Coordinates of C-alpha atoms in Angstrom, one line a residue:
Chain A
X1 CA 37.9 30.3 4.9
X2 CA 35.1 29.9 7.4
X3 CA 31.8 28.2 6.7
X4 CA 29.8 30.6 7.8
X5 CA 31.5 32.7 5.2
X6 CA 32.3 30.1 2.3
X7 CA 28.2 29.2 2.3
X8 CA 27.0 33.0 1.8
X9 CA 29.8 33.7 -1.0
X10 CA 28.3 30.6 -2.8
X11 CA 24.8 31.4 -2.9
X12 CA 24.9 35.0 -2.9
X13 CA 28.1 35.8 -4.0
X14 CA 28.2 33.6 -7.3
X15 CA 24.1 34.8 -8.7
X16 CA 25.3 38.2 -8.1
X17 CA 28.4 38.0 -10.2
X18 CA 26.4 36.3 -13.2
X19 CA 23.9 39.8 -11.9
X20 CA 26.7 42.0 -12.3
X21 CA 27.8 40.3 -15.9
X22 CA 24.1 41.2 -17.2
X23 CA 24.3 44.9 -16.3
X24 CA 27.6 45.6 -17.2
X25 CA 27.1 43.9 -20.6
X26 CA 23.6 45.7 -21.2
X27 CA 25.7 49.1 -20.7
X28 CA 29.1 48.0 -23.0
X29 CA 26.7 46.6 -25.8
X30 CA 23.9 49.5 -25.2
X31 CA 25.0 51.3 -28.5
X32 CA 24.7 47.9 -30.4
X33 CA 21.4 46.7 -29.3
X34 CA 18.0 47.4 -30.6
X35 CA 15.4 49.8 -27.8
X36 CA 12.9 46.4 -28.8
X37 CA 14.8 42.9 -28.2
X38 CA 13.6 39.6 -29.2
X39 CA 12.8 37.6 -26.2
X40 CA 10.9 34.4 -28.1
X41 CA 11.3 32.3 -30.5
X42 CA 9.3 29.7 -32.2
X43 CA 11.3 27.1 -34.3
X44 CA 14.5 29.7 -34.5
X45 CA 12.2 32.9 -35.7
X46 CA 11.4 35.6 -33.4
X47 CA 7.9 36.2 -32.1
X48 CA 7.8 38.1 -29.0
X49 CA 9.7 40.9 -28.1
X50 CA 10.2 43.5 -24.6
X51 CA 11.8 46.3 -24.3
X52 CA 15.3 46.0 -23.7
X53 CA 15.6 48.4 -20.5
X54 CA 12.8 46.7 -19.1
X55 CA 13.7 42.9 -19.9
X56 CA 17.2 43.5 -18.1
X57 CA 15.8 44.9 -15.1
X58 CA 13.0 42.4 -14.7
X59 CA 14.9 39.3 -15.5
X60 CA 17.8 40.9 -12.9
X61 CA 15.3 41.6 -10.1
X62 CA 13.7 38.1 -10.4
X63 CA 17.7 36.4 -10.3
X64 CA 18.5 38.8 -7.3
X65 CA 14.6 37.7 -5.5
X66 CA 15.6 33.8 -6.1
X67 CA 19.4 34.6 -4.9
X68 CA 18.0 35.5 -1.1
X69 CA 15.4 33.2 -1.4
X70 CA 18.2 30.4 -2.1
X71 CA 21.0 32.3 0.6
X72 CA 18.2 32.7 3.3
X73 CA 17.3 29.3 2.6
X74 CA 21.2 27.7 2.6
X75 CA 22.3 30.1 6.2
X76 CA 18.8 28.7 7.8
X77 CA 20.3 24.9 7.6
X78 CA 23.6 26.1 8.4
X79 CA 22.5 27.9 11.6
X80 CA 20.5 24.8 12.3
X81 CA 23.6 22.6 12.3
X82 CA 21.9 19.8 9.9
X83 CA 24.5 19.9 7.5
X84 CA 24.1 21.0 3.6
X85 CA 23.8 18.8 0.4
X86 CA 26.4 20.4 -1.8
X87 CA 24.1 19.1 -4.6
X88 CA 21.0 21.1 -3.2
X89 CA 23.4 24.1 -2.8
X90 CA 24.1 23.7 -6.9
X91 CA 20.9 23.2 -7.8
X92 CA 19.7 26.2 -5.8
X93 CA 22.4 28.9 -7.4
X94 CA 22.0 27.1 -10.9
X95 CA 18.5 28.0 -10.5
X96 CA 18.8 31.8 -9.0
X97 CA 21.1 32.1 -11.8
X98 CA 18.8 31.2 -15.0
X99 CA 17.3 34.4 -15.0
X100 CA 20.3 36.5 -15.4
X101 CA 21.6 34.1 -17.8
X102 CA 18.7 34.4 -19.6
X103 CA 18.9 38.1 -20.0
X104 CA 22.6 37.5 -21.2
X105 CA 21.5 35.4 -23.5
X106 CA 19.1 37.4 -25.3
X107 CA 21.5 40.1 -25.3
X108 CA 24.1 38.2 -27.3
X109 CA 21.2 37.1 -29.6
X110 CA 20.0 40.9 -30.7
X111 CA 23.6 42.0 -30.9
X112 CA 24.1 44.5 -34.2
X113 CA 20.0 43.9 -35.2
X114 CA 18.4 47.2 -36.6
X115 CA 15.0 45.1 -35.5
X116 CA 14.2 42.6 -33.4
X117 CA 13.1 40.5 -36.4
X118 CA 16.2 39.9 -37.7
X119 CA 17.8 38.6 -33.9
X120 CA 17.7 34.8 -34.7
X121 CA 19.8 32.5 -32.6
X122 CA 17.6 31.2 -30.1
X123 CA 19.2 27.9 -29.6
X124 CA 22.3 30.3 -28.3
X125 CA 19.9 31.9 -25.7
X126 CA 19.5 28.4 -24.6
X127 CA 22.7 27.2 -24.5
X128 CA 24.2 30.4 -22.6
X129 CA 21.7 30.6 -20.0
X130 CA 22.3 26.7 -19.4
X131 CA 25.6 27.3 -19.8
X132 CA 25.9 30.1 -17.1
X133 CA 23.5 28.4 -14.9
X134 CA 25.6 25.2 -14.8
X135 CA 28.4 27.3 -14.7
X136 CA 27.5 28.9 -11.4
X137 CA 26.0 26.1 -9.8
X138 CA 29.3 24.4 -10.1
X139 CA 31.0 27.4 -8.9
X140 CA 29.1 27.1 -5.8
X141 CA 30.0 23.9 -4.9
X142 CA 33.5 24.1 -5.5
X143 CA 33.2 27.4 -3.3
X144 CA 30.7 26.4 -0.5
X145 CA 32.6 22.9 0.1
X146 CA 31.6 19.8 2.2
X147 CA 29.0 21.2 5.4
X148 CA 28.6 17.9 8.3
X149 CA 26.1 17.8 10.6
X150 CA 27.1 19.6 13.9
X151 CA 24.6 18.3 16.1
X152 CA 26.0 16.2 18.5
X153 CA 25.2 12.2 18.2
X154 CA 24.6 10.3 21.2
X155 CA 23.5 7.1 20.0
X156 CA 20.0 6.0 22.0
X157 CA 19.3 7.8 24.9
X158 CA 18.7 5.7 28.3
X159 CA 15.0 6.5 28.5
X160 CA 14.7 5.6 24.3
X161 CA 12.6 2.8 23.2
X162 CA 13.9 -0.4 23.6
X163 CA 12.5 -4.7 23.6
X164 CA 14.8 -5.4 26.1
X165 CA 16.8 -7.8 23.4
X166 CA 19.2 -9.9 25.4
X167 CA 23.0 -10.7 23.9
X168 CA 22.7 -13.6 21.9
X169 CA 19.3 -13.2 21.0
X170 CA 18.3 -12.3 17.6
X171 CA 15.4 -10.9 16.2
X172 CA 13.2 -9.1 13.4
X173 CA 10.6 -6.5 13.2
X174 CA 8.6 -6.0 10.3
X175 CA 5.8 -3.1 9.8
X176 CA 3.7 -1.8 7.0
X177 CA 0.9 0.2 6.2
X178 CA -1.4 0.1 2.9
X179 CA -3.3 3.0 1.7
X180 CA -6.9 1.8 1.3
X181 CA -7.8 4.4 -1.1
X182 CA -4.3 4.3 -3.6
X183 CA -4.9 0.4 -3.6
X184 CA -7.8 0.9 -5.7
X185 CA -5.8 3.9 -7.9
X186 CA -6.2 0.4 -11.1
X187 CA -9.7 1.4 -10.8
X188 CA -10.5 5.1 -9.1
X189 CA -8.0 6.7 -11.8
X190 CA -9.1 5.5 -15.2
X191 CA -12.9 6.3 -13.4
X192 CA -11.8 10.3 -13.8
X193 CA -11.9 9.8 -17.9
X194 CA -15.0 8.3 -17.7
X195 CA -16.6 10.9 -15.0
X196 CA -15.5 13.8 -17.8
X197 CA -16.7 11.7 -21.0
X198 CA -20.1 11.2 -19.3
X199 CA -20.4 14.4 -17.0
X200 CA -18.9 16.9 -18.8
X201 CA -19.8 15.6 -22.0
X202 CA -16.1 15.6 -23.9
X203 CA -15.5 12.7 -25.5
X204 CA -12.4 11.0 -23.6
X205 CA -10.2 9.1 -26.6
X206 CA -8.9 5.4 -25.8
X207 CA -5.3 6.3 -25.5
X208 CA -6.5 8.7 -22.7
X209 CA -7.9 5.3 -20.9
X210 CA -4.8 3.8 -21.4
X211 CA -2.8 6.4 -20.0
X212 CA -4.4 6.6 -17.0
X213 CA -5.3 2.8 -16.3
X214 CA -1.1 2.5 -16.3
X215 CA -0.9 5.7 -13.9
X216 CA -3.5 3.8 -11.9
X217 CA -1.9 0.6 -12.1
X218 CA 1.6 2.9 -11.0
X219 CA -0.4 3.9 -8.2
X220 CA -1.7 0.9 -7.1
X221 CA 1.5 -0.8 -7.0
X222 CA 3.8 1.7 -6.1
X223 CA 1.9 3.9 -4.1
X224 CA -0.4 2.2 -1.9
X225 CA 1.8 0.0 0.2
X226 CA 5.1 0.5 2.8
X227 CA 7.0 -2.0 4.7
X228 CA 10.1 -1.8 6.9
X229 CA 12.2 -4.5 8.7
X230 CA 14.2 -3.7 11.0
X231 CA 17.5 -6.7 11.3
X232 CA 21.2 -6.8 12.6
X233 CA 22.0 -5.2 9.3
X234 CA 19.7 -2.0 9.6
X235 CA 16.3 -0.9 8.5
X236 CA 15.2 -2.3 5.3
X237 CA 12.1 0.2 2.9
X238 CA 10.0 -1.5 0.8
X239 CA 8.1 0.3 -1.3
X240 CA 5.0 -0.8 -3.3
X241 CA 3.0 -4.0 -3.6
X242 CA 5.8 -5.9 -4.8
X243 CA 8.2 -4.6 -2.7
X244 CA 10.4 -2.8 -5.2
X245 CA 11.8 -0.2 -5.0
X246 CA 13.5 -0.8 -1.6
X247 CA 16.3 0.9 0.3
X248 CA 18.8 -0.2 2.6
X249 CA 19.7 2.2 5.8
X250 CA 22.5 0.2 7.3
X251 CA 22.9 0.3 11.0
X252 CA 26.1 2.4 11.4
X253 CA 24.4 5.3 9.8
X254 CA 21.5 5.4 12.1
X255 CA 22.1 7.2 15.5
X256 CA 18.9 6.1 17.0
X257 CA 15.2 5.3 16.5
X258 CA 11.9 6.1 18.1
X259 CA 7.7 6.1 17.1
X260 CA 6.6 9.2 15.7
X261 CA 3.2 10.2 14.9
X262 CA 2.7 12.3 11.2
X263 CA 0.4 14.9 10.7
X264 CA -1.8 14.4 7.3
X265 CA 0.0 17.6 5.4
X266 CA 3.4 17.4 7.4
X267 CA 6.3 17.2 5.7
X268 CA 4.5 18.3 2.7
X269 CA 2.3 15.7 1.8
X270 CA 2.2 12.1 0.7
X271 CA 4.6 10.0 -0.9
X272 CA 8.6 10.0 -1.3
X273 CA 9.8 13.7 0.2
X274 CA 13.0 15.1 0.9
X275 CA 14.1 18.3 2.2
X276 CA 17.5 19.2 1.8
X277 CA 17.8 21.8 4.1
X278 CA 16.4 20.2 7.1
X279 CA 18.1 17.2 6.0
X280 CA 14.8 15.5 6.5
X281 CA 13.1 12.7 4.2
X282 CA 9.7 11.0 4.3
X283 CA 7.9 8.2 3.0
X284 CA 4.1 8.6 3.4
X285 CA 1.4 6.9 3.0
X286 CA -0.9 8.4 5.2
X287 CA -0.9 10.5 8.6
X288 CA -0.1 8.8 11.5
X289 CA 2.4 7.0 13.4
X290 CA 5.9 6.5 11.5
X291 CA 8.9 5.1 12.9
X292 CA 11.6 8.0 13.3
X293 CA 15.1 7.3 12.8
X294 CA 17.5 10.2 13.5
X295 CA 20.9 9.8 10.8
X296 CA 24.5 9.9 12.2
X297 CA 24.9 12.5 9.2
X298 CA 22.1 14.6 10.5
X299 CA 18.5 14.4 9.3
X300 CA 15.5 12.5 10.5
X301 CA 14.2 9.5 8.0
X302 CA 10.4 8.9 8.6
X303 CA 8.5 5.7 7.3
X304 CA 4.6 5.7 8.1
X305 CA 4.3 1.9 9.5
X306 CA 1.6 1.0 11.9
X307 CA 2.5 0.6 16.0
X308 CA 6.4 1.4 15.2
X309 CA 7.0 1.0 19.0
X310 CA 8.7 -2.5 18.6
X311 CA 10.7 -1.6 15.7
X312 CA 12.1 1.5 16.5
X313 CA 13.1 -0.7 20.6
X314 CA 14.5 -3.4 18.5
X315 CA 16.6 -0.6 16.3
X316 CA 18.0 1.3 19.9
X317 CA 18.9 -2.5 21.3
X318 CA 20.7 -3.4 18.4
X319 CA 22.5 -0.1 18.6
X320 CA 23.3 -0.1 21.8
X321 CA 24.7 -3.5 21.3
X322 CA 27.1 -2.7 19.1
X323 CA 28.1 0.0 21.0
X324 CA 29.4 -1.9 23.3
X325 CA 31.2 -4.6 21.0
X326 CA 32.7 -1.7 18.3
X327 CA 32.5 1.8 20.0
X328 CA 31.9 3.8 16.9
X329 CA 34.6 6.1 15.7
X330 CA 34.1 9.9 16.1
X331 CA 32.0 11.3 13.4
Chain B
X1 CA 5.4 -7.7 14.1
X2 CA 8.4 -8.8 16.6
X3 CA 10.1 -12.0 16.7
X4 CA 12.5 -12.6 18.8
X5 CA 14.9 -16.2 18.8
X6 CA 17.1 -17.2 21.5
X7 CA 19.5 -19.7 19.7
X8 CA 20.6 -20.6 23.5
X9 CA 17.0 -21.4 24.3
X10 CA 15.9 -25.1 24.5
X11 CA 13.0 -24.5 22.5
X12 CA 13.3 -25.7 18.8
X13 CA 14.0 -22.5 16.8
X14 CA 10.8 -22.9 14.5
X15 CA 9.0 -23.5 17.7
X16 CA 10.2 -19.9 18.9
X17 CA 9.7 -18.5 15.5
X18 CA 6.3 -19.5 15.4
X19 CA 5.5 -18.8 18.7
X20 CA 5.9 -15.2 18.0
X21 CA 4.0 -14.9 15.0
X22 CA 1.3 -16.9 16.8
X23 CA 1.2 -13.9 19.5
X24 CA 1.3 -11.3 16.7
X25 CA -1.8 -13.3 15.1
X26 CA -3.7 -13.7 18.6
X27 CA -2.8 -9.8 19.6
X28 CA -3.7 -8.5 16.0
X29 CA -0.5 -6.8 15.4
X30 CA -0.8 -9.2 12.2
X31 CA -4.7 -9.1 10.5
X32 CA -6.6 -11.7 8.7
X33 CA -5.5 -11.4 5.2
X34 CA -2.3 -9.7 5.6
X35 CA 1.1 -11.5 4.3
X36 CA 3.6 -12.7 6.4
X37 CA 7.5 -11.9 5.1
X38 CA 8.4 -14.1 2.5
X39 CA 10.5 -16.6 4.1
X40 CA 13.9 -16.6 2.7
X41 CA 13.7 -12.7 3.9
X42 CA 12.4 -13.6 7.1
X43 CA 15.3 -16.6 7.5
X44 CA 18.2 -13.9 6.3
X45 CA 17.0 -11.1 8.8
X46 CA 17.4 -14.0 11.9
X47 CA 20.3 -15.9 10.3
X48 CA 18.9 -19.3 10.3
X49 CA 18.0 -21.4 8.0
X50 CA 14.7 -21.3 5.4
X51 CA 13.5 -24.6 6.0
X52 CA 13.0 -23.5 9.7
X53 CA 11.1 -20.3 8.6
X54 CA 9.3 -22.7 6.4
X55 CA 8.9 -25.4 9.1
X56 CA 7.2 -22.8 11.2
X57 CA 5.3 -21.4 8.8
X58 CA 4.0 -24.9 8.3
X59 CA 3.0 -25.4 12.0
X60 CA 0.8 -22.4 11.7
X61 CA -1.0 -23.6 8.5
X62 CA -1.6 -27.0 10.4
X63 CA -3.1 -24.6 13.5
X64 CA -5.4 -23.2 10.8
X65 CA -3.7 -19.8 11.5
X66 CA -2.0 -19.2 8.1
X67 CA -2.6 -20.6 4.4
X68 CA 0.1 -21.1 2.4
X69 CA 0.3 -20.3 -1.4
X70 CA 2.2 -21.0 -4.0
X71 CA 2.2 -17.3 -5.4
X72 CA 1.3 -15.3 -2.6
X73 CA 3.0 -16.5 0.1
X74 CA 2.0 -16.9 3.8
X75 CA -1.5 -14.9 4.2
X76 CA -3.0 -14.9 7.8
X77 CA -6.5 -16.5 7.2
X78 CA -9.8 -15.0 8.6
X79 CA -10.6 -17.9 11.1
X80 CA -7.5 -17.7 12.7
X81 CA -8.4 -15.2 15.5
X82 CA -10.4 -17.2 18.1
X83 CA -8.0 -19.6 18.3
X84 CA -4.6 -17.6 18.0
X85 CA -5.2 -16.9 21.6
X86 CA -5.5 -20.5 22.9
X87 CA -2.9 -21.5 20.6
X88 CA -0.2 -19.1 21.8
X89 CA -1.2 -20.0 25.5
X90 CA -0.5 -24.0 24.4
X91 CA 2.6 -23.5 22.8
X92 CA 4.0 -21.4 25.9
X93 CA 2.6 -24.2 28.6
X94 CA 4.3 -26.7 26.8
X95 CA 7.4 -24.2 25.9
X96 CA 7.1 -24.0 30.6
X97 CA 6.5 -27.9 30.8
X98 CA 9.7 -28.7 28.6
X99 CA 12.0 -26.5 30.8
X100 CA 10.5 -28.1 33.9
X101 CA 11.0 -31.0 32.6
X102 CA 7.1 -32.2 33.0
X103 CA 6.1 -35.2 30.2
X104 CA 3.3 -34.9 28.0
X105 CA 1.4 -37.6 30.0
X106 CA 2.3 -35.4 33.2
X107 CA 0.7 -32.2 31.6
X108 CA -2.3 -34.1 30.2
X109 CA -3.0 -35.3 33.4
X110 CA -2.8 -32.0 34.9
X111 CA -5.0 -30.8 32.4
X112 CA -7.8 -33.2 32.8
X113 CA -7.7 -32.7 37.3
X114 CA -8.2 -28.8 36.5
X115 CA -10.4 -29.4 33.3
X116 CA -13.0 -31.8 34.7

């Protein structure tokens, strides 16, 4: 079957079976249920309740709304050509699905009750909207398959950055950038405990402190600095003070390199982002420049590191080097 | 920060090594207080060995450009600016007097006819 028809059936196809389930059961089992359902527990005993039409529709609608957000979503990338996590494509039909599964659920649970009091089983309302949610999502994958990248990959283009590295030669390039303001998180976090125990006049207890000295001391360490090297071997991210964590992007998966420059909110913000639809990840410390490097795969990699210029010339030279010593298979 | 070896080059290979990081000091791609890689990274990236990352790294803390610590590494130190410049300029002069073959007593000579 066709990709452009195996993705839709996945994310629209499978939510709207599990959709399909919920009504047709609410109709069979209509006769058995109770007009009032149970639709909360608290420690196994009912303590909310809906009216049943009302419930099904609601928790239906909501599962069909998620469903095209998640289709409209998984056609966008396809159209785009940047290739499709099949994890993100679980994940997004697990998560269309809960709803309906939910409504299943609760169903089951107030089977043969005169009154809603009496429908006790709420860990099975758990357990059968997980179960239908995981259920799906697996579906999915199985259905939607592997989606590659279709952009064409070109390796560094003529006019693309480059150091002019000579054969023979070797070198490194190593960038960073430090976030001022997270390096002093050890000190500006814990300060928010102490702004509301004296401002706002609520007395802030010690374990509160200690909680967020160690978020500040997370912050400080983790947060506030980035490095990247840039070697034979690939591009090297170092995250954090220590430099740990780190990851490795070795240089047969990177097409080609070039500066970029970050807005402050692009990309959604600061930190460690990925976006499985565009295929895009980020790590962010700040707006700015960033080195760019464009995947074989598909998907763009950005690290903010100041004056990425050199880096990203020293990446295309050592591409185009091995170009010409081991022309790269086709992808 | 760049640096770039040439294992063909007649230059010793710490020379080259810390003839780069001299230029990234004197240019400021590198700032006072700022670490340099650690150098067993630093040797690994450029495939040669450590004691010539640390040989280097040794020439520039004799310069007065970097201090060396036991825990922290290499950190670029705050008077190292005014003469990163001069510094970088010397080590290419006599990097262009090697390959023409020009003595040390040749050079100083030089020097001291256009240095009054």
């Amino acid at each position: 079957m066709n990709k452009h028809a195996r993705v839709p059936l996945a994310t629209a196809g499978v939510p709207a079976v599990s959709i399909a389930a919920a009504v047709a059961l609410a109709s069979i089992w209509g006769p058995r249920l109770p007009g009032v359902v149970a639709v909360h527990w608290s420690n196994g005993t009912p303590d909310n309740s809906a009216a049943l039409d009302s419930f099904v529709s609601i928790s239906l609608l909501v599962s069909a709304a998620l469903t095209m957000v998640a289709s409209a979503l998984t056609v966008t990338a396809l159209r785009r050509g940047t290739g499709l996590a099949r994890a993100a494509i679980g994940l997004l039909v697990g998560f269309a699905t809960l709803p309906a599964g939910a409504a299943i659920g609760v169903l089951i649970a107030n089977l043969d009750v005169r009154d809603w009091h009496e429908a006790t089983g709420s860990a099975l309302v758990a357990v059968v909207t997980l179960l239908i949610a995981v259920v799906s999502g697996a579906l999915a994958v199985q259905l939607a398959g592997t989606t590659p990248a279709t952009r064409p990959l070109s390796g560094p283009a003529g006019d693309a950055p480059a150091i002019g590295l000579e054969p023979g030669q070797r070198a490194v390039w190593v960038g960073g950038t430090t976030n001022d303001f997270l390096l002093f998180g050890v000190v500006v976090v814990p300060l928010v405990g102490l702004l509301i125990d004296q401002v706002g006049m609520i007395e802030v207890p010690p374990w509160i402190y200690a909680t967020l000295f160690a978020a500040g001391l997370l912050v400080t360490l983790i947060g506030s600095r980035l490095s990247a090297t840039v070697d034979a071997t690939g591009v090297t991210i170092r995250i954090g003070l220590l430099g740990w964590p780190r990851r490795h992007l070795p240089l047969d998966r990177i097409d080609h390199a070039e500066g970029a420059e970050l807005g402050l909110l692009e990309g959604g913000g600061f930190g460690y982002r990925v976006n499985p639809f565009t295929g895009t990840s980020l790590y962010k410390l700040r707006g700015g420049p960033a080195l760019a490097l464009t995947m074989r795969k598909g998907g763009l990699v950005y690290v903010t590191v100041g004056d990425p210029g050199p880096g990203a010339g020293l990446l295309n030279d050592l591409l185009r080097h091995q170009a010409l010593t081991a022309p790269p298979s086709a992808v | 920060m760049l640096i770039r070896i040439d294992p063909a080059s007649t230059a010793p290979l710490y020379e080259q090594v810390a003839a780069a990081i001299r230029r990234a000091i004197g240019d400021a791609t590198v700032r006072r207080g700022e670490q340099l890689p650690v150098a067993r990274e630093l040797a690994a990236s450029l495939e040669i060995n450590v004691h010539t990352v640390l040989r280097a790294y040794a020439v520039l803390r004799d310069e007065g450009l970097i201090d060396l610590r036991r825990r922290r590494g290499a950190v670029v130190t705050s008077d190292a600016k005014p003469r990163a410049r001069l510094n970088e300029l010397l080590g290419e002069l006599i990097a262009e007097a090697r390959r023409e073959a020009v003595s040390a007593d040749e050079l100083t000579h030089a020097l001291r006819e256009r240095y009054p």
